[in-house]
Structures are given as C-alpha cells and as structure tokens.
mmCIF file of C-alpha atoms and ligand atoms in Angstrom:
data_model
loop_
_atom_site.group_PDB
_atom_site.id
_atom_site.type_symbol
_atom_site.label_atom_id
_atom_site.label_comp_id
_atom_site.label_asym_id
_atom_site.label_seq_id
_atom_site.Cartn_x
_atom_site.Cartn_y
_atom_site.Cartn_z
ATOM 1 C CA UNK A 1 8.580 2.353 -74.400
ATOM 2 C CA UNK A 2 11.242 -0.522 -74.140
ATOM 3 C CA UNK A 3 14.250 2.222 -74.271
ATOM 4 C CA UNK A 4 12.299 3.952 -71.499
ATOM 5 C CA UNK A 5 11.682 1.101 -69.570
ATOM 6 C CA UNK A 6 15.785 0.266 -69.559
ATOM 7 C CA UNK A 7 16.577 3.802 -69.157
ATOM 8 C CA UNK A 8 14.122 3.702 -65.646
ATOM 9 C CA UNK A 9 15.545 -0.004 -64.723
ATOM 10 C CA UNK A 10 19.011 1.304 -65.228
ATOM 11 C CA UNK A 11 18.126 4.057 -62.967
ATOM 12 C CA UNK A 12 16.471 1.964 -59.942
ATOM 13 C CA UNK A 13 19.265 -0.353 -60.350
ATOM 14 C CA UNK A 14 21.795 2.526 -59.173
ATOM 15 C CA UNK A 15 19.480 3.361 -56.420
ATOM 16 C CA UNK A 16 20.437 2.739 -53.011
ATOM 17 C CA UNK A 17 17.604 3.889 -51.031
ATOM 18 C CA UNK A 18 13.926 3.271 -53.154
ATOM 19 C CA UNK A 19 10.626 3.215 -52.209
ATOM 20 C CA UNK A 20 6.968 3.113 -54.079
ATOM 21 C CA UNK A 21 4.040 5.217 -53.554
ATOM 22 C CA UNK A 22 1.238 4.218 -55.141
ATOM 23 C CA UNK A 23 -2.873 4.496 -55.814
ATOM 24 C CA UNK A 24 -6.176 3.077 -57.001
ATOM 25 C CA UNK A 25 -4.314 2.040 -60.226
ATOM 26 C CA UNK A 26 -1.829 -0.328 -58.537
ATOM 27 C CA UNK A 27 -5.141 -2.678 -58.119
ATOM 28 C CA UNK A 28 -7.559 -1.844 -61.116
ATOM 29 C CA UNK A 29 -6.309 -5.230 -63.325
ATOM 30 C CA UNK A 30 -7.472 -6.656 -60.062
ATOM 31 C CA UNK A 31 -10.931 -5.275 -60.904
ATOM 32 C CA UNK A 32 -11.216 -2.656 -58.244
ATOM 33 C CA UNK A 33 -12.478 0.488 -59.344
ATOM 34 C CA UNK A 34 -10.345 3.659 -59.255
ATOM 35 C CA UNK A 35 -11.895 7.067 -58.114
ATOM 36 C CA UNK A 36 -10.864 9.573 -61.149
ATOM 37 C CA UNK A 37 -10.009 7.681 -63.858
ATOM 38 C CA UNK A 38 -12.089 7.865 -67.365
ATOM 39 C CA UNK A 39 -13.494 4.502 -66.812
ATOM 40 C CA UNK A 40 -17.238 4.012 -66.395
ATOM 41 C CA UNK A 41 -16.482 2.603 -63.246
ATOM 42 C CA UNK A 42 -14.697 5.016 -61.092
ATOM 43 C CA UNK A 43 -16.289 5.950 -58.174
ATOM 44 C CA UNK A 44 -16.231 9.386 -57.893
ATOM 45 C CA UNK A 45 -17.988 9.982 -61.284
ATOM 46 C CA UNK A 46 -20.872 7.656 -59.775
ATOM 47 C CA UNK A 47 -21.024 8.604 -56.007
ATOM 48 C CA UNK A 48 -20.485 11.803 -54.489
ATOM 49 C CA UNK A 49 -17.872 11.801 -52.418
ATOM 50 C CA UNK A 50 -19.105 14.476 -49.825
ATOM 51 C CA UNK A 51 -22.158 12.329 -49.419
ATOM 52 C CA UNK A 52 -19.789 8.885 -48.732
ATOM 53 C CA UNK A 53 -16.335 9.740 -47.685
ATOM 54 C CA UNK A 54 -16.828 12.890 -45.386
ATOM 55 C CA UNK A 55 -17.661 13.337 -41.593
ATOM 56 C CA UNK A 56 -20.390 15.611 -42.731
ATOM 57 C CA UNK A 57 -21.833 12.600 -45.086
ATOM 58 C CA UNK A 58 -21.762 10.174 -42.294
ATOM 59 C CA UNK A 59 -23.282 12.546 -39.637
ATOM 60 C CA UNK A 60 -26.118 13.461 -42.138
ATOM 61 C CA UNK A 61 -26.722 9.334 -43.119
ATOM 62 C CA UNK A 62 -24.251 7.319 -41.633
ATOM 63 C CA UNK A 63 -26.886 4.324 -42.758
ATOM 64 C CA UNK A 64 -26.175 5.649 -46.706
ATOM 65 C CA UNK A 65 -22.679 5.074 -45.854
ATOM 66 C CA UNK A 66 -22.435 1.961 -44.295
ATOM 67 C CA UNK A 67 -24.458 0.510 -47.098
ATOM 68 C CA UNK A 68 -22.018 2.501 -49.933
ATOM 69 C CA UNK A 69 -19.060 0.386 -47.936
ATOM 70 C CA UNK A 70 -20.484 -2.312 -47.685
ATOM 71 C CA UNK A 71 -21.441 -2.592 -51.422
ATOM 72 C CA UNK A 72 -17.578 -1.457 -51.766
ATOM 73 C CA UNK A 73 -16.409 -4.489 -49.276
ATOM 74 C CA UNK A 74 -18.562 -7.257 -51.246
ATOM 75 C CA UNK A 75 -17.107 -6.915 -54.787
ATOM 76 C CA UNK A 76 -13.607 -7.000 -52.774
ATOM 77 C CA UNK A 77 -14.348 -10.368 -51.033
ATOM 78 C CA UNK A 78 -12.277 -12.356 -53.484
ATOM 79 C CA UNK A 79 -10.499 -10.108 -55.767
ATOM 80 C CA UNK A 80 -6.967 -11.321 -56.355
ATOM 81 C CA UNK A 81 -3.677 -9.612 -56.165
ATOM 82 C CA UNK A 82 -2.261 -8.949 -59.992
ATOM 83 C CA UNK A 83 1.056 -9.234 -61.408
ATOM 84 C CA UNK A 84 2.116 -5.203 -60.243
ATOM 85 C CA UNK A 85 1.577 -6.290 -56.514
ATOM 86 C CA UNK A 86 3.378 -9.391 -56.786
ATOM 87 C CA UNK A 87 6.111 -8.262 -58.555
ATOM 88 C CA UNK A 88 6.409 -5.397 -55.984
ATOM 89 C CA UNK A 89 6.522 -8.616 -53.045
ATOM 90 C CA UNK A 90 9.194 -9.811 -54.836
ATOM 91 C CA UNK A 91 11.486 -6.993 -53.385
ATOM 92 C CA UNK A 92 11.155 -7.534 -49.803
ATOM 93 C CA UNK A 93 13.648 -4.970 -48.800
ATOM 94 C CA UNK A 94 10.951 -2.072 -50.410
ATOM 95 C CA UNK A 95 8.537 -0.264 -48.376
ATOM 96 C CA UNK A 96 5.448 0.928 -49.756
ATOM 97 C CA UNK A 97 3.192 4.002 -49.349
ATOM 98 C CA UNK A 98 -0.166 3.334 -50.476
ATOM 99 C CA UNK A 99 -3.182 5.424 -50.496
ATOM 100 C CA UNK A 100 -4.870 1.969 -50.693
ATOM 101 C CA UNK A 101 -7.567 0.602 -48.299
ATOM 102 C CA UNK A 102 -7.453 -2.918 -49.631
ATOM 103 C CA UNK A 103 -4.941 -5.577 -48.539
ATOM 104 C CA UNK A 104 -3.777 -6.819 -51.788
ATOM 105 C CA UNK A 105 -0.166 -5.981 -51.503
ATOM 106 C CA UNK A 106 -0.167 -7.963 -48.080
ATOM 107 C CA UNK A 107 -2.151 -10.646 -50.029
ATOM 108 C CA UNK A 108 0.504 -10.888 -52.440
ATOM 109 C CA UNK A 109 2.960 -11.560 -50.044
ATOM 110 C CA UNK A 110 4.209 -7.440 -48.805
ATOM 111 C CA UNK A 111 4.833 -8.055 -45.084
ATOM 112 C CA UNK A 112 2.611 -5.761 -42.949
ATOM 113 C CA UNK A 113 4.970 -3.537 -41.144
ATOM 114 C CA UNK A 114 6.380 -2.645 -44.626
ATOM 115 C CA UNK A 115 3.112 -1.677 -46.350
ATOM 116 C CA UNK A 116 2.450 2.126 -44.806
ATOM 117 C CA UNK A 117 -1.715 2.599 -45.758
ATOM 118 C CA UNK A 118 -1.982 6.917 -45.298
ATOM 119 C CA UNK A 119 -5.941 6.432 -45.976
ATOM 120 C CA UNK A 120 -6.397 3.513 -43.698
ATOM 121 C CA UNK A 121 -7.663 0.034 -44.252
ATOM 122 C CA UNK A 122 -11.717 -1.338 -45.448
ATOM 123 C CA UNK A 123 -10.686 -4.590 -43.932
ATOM 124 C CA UNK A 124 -11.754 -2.981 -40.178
ATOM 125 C CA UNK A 125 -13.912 -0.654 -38.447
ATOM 126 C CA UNK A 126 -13.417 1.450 -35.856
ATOM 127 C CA UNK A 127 -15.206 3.764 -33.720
ATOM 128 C CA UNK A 128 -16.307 7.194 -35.260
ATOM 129 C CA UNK A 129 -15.386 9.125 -31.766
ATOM 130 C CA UNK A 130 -11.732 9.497 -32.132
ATOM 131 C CA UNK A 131 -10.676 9.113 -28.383
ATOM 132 C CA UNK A 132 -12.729 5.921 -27.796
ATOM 133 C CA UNK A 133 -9.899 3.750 -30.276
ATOM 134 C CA UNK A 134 -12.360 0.592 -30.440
ATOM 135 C CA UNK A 135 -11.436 -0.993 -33.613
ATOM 136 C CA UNK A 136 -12.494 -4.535 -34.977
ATOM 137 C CA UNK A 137 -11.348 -6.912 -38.309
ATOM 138 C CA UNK A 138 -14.835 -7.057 -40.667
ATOM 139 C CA UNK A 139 -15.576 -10.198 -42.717
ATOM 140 C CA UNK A 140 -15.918 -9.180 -46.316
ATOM 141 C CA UNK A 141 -18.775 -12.325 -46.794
ATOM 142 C CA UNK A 142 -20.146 -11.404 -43.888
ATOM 143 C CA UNK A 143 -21.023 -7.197 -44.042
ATOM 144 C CA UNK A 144 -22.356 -5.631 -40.865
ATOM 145 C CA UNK A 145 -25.122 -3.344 -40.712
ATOM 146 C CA UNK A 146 -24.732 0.250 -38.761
ATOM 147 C CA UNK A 147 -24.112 -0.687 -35.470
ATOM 148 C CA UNK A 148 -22.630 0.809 -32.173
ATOM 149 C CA UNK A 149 -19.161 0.624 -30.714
ATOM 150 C CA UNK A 150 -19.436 -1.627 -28.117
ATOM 151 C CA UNK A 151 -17.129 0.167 -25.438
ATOM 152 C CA UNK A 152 -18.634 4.024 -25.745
ATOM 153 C CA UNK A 153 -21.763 3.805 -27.823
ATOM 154 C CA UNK A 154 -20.781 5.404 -30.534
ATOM 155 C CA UNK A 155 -21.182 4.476 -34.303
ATOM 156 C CA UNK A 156 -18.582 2.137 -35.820
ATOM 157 C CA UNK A 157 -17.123 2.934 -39.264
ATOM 158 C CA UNK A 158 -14.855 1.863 -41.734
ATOM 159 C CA UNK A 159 -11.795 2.572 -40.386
ATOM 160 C CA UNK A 160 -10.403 4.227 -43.617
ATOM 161 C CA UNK A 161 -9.478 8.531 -43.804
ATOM 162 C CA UNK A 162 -12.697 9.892 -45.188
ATOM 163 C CA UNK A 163 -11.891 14.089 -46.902
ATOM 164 C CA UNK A 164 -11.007 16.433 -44.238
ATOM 165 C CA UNK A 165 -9.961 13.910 -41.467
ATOM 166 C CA UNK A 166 -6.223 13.683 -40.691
ATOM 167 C CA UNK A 167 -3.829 10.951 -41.858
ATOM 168 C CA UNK A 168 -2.609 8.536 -38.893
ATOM 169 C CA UNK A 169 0.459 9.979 -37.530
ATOM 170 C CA UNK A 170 2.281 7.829 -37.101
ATOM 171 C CA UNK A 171 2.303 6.410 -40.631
ATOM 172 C CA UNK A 172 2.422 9.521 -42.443
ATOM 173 C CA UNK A 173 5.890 10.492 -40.161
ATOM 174 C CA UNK A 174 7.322 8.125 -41.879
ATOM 175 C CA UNK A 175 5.812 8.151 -44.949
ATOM 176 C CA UNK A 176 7.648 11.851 -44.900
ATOM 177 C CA UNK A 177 10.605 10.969 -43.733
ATOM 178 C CA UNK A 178 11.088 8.270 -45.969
ATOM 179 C CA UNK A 179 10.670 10.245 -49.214
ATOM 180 C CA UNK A 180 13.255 12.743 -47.945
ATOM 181 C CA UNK A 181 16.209 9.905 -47.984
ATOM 182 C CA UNK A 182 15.511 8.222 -51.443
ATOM 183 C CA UNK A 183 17.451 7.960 -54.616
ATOM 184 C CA UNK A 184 14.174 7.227 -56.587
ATOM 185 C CA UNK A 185 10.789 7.198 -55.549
ATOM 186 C CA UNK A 186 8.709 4.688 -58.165
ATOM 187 C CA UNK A 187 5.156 6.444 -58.172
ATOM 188 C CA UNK A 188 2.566 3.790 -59.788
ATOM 189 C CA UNK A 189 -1.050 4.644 -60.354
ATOM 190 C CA UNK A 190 -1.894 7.455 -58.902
ATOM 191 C CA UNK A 191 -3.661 10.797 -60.065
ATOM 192 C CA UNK A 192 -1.646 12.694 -57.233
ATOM 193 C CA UNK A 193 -4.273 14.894 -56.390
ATOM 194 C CA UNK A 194 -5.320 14.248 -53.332
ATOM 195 C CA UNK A 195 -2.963 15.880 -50.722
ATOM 196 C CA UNK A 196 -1.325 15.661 -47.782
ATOM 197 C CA UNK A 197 -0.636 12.501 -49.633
ATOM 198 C CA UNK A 198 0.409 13.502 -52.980
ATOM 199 C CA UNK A 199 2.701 16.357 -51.704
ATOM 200 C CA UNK A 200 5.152 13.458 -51.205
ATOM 201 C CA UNK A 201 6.216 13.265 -54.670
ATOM 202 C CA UNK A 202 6.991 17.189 -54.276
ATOM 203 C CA UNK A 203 9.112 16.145 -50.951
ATOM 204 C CA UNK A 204 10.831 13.510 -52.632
ATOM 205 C CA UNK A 205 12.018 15.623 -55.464
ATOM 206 C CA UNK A 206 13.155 18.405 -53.441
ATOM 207 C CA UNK A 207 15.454 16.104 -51.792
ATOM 208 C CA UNK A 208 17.082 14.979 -54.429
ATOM 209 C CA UNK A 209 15.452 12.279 -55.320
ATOM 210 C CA UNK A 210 14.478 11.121 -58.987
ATOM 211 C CA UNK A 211 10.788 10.248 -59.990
ATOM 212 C CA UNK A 212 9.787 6.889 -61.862
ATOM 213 C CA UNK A 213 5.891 6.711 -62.761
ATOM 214 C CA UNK A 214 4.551 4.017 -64.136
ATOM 215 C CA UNK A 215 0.400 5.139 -65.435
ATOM 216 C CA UNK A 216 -1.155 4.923 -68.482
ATOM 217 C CA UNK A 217 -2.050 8.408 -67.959
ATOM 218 C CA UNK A 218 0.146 11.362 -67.832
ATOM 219 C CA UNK A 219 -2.026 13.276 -65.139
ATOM 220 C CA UNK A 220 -0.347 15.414 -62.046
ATOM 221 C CA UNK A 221 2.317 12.276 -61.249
ATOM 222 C CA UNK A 222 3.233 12.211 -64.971
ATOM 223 C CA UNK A 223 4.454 15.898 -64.552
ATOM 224 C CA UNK A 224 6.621 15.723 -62.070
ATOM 225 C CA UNK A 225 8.375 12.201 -63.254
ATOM 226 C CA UNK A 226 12.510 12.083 -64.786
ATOM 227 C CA UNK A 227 10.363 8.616 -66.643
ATOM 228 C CA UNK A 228 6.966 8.178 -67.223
ATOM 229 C CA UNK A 229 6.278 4.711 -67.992
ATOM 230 C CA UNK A 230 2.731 4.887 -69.858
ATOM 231 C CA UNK A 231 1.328 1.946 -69.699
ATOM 232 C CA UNK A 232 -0.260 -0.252 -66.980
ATOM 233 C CA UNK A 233 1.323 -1.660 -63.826
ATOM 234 C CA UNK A 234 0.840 -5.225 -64.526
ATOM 235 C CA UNK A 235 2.231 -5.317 -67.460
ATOM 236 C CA UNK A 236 4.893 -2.619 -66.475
ATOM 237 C CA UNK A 237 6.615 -3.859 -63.396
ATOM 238 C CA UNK A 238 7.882 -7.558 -63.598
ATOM 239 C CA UNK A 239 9.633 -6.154 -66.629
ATOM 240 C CA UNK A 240 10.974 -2.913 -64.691
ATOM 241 C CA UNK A 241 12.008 -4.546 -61.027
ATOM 242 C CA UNK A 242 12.073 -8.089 -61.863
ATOM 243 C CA UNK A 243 16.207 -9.263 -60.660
ATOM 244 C CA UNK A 244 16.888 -5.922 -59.036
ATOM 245 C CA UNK A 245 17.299 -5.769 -55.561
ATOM 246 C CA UNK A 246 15.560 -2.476 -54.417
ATOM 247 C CA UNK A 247 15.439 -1.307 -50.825
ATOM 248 C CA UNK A 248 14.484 1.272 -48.400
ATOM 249 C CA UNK A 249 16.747 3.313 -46.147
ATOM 250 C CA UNK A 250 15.667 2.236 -42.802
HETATM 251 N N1 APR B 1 -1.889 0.705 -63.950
HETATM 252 C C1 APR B 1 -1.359 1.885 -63.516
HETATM 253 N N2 APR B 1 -2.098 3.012 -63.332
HETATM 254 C C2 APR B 1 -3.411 2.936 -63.626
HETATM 255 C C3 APR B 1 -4.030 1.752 -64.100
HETATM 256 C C4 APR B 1 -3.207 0.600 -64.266
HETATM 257 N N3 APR B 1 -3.684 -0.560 -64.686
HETATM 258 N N4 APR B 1 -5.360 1.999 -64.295
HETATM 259 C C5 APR B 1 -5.561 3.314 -63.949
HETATM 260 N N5 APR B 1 -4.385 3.870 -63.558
HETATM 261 C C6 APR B 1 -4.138 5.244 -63.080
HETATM 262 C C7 APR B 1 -5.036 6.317 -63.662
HETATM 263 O O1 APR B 1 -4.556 6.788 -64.911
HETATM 264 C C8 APR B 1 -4.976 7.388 -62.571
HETATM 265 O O2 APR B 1 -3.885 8.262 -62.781
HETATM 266 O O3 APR B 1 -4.391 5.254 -61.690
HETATM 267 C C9 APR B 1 -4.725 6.580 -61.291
HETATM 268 C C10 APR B 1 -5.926 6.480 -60.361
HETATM 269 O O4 APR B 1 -6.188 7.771 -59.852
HETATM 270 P P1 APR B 1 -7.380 7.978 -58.803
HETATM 271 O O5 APR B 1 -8.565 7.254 -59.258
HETATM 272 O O6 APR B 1 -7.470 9.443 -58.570
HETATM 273 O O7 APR B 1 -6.864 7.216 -57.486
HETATM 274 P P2 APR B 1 -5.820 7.719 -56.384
HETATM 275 O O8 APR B 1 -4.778 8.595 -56.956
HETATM 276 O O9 APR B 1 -5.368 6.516 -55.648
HETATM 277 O O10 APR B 1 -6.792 8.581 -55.416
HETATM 278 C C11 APR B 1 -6.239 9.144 -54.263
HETATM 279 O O11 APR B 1 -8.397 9.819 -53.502
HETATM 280 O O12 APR B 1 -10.588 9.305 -53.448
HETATM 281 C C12 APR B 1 -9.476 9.387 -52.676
HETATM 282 O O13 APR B 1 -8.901 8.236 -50.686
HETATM 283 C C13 APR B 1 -9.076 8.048 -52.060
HETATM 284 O O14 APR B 1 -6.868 7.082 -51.831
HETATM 285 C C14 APR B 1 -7.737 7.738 -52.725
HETATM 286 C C15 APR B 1 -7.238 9.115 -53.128
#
C-alpha cells in the first residue's frame, strides 16, 4: 500500500487540473450507511429502493416515503464530518462531484459553490410537481410529516434525485465538462454503478485523464483506476493530499 500511495501522491502532485468524485463511502466512518456495500447496514439490502426512491414509490405511498426519509434525516442530525472530508477542505482550490445528499463536505469546511451534489440534497424539500420550484431548508430535529407545497398544492418531498428522475442540469453540465479537462480525477467511495453519474469516470478517462480510487473494495471504480488505493478514505486521504496543492480547471 505505502508504495502505492506515493506512486498516486506523486501522480496528483503533477496534476494541474484535479477534481474528486465521490459516494456513500466518502461518509460511512461518519456512520452513514452506504446503499451496496456488504455491511448489514446498507440500505438497499434493507429497503427496496423502487418502493422509497422512485416516482412510482412515492405516487403509490408517498406517506411510506416521507417516513423512510425522515427515519434517514434523524440518524443524520448530528453525524460529524470524518477525517476524508476534512482533508478534502483542506484543498480549497478542488471541486467536488458528489452523489451525496448530506452536507458533510460543506460541514467540514468545502465552500458551497464548489461542492456539485448530482443526486440533490436531504437537507430540503421541494415540491414534487416539477414546474411549481417551491423548495424549503428542513430541520433534521425537527422532521415534517407529508404535507403540501404551500404555493400549488402539491406534495413536498425531499428534494434529492429519486431512480428515473433527471439530474439538475445545471450541475451535471459541469460536472461533464469538468471531467473532460482533468489530469486526474480522484474517485473515493463509490460502487460506480449508478449512471448518468458514474459514466463520468468513463468521460474522464477518455479524455486523457488518469484515475485515482481510493475504496476498500475493488468494485466497477476499482476497474477502471491507473491506482486503486484499497483501503478506507479516512485513513487514506490526509496521507495522499495532505501538502499538495490540488485544483480544478475553472
Ligand atoms: N472509504 C471508502 N470507500 C468506502 C468506505 C470507506 N470507509 N466504506 C465503503 N466504501 C465503498 C464501498 O466499497 C462501495 O464501493 O463505498 C462504495 C459505496 O457504494 P454504494 O453504496 O453503491 O454508494 P454510491 O456509489 O454512492 O451509490 C450511488 O446510488 O442508491 C443510489 O442515489 C444513491 O447516490 C447513490 C447512488
């Protein structure tokens, strides 16, 4: 590991234009639950996902849903950013790409406009009729019950990309166009199976640029990397960015 993890420093030290895209594992030694991993706690091997994260779940009991988030926002309220997300606010000049709904790289320090979330955000709702654009901050002590948008009537939801619906725009623009002017694109804990999303490791590559993952697991990320770092984040990156000074093009 430690030749490894100075053959992938060397190479994000020679890189110009970086940037991270990362998953559910950038936040599990925070103690939030991934969705695919072989833990006892990821989600997806205890909920079904067409049930809780698809329009079709939430027409068919949008109360089930509510509740599932809910649940989901309580054993956030509290959770603490770990040593991958603030060693990742240490390099200001980075931009991230997160799948991520929770705020922890923000908590950590990541300024906002520099933290691009393709699946959205837990910390708000917003109204499920896509041209009303209602949208409101939720208190994670303080969960709300299925209620309607206040402007159109409709039901509010998390505001977070649920299977099927379409990334925002904006964000995945330049999520895209970012990965198509890097050097090295550091890819930490993510299964990279869920697509549009994960197709941006693909885009990277194809445009040159080289592929750092840092997972304990090999998985579909692990495949594509020039270094797979397998081990956790939090113990991986202080040790792998820690002095360098990364940026993105832009
Ligand atoms: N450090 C680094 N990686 C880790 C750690 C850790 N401490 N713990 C687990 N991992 C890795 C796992 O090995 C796995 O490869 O994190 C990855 C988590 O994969 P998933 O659970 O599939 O999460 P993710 O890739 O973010 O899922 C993508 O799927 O369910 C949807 O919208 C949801 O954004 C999510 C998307």
């Amino acid at each position: 590991m430690r030749d490894r993890l100075e053959v992938a420093r060397e190479l994000l030290g020679r890189s110009r234009h970086t940037a991270v895209f990362s998953g559910a594992g950038l936040s599990a030694e925070s103690g939030v639950s991934t969705f695919r991993d072989p833990a006892p706690d990821a989600l997806w091997s205890r909920f079904d996902p067409t049930e809780l994260a698809s329009v079709e779940g939430f027409s068919v009991n949008p109360q089930r849903v509510i509740e599932w988030y809910n649940w989901r926002r309580a054993r956030l309220a509290g959770v603490q950013p770990n040593a991958a997300h603030r060693a990742l606010a240490n390099q200001p000049g980075l931009i991230q790409i997160t799948q991520n709904v929770d705020s922890l790289l923000e908590q950590a320090g990541v300024a906002a406009e520099r933290v691009l979330h393709l699946h959205g955000s837990i910390q708000r709702d917003r109204c499920h009729n896509p041209s009303c654009g209602h949208a409101e901050p939720v208190d994670f002590a303080a969960p709300q019950p299925l209620r309607a948008c206040p402007r159109c009537g409709d039901y509010l939801r998390p505001a977070v990309v649920w299977f099927g619906e379409p990334l925002p725009r904006q964000t995945w623009l330049r999520a895209e166009d970012l990965c198509r002017n890097l050097d090295c694109l550091l890819v930490v804990g993510t299964s990279a199976t869920v697509y549009p999303a994960a197709g941006l490791i693909e885009l990277a590559r194809a445009h040159g640029s080289r592929i750092v993952v840092v997972d304990p697991a090999a998985g579909a990320a692990g495949a594509q990397a020039d270094i797979h770092l397998d081990a956790a984040a939090g113990e991986v990156l202080p040790a792998l960015i820690a002095g360098l000074d990364l940026r993105s093009p832009g």
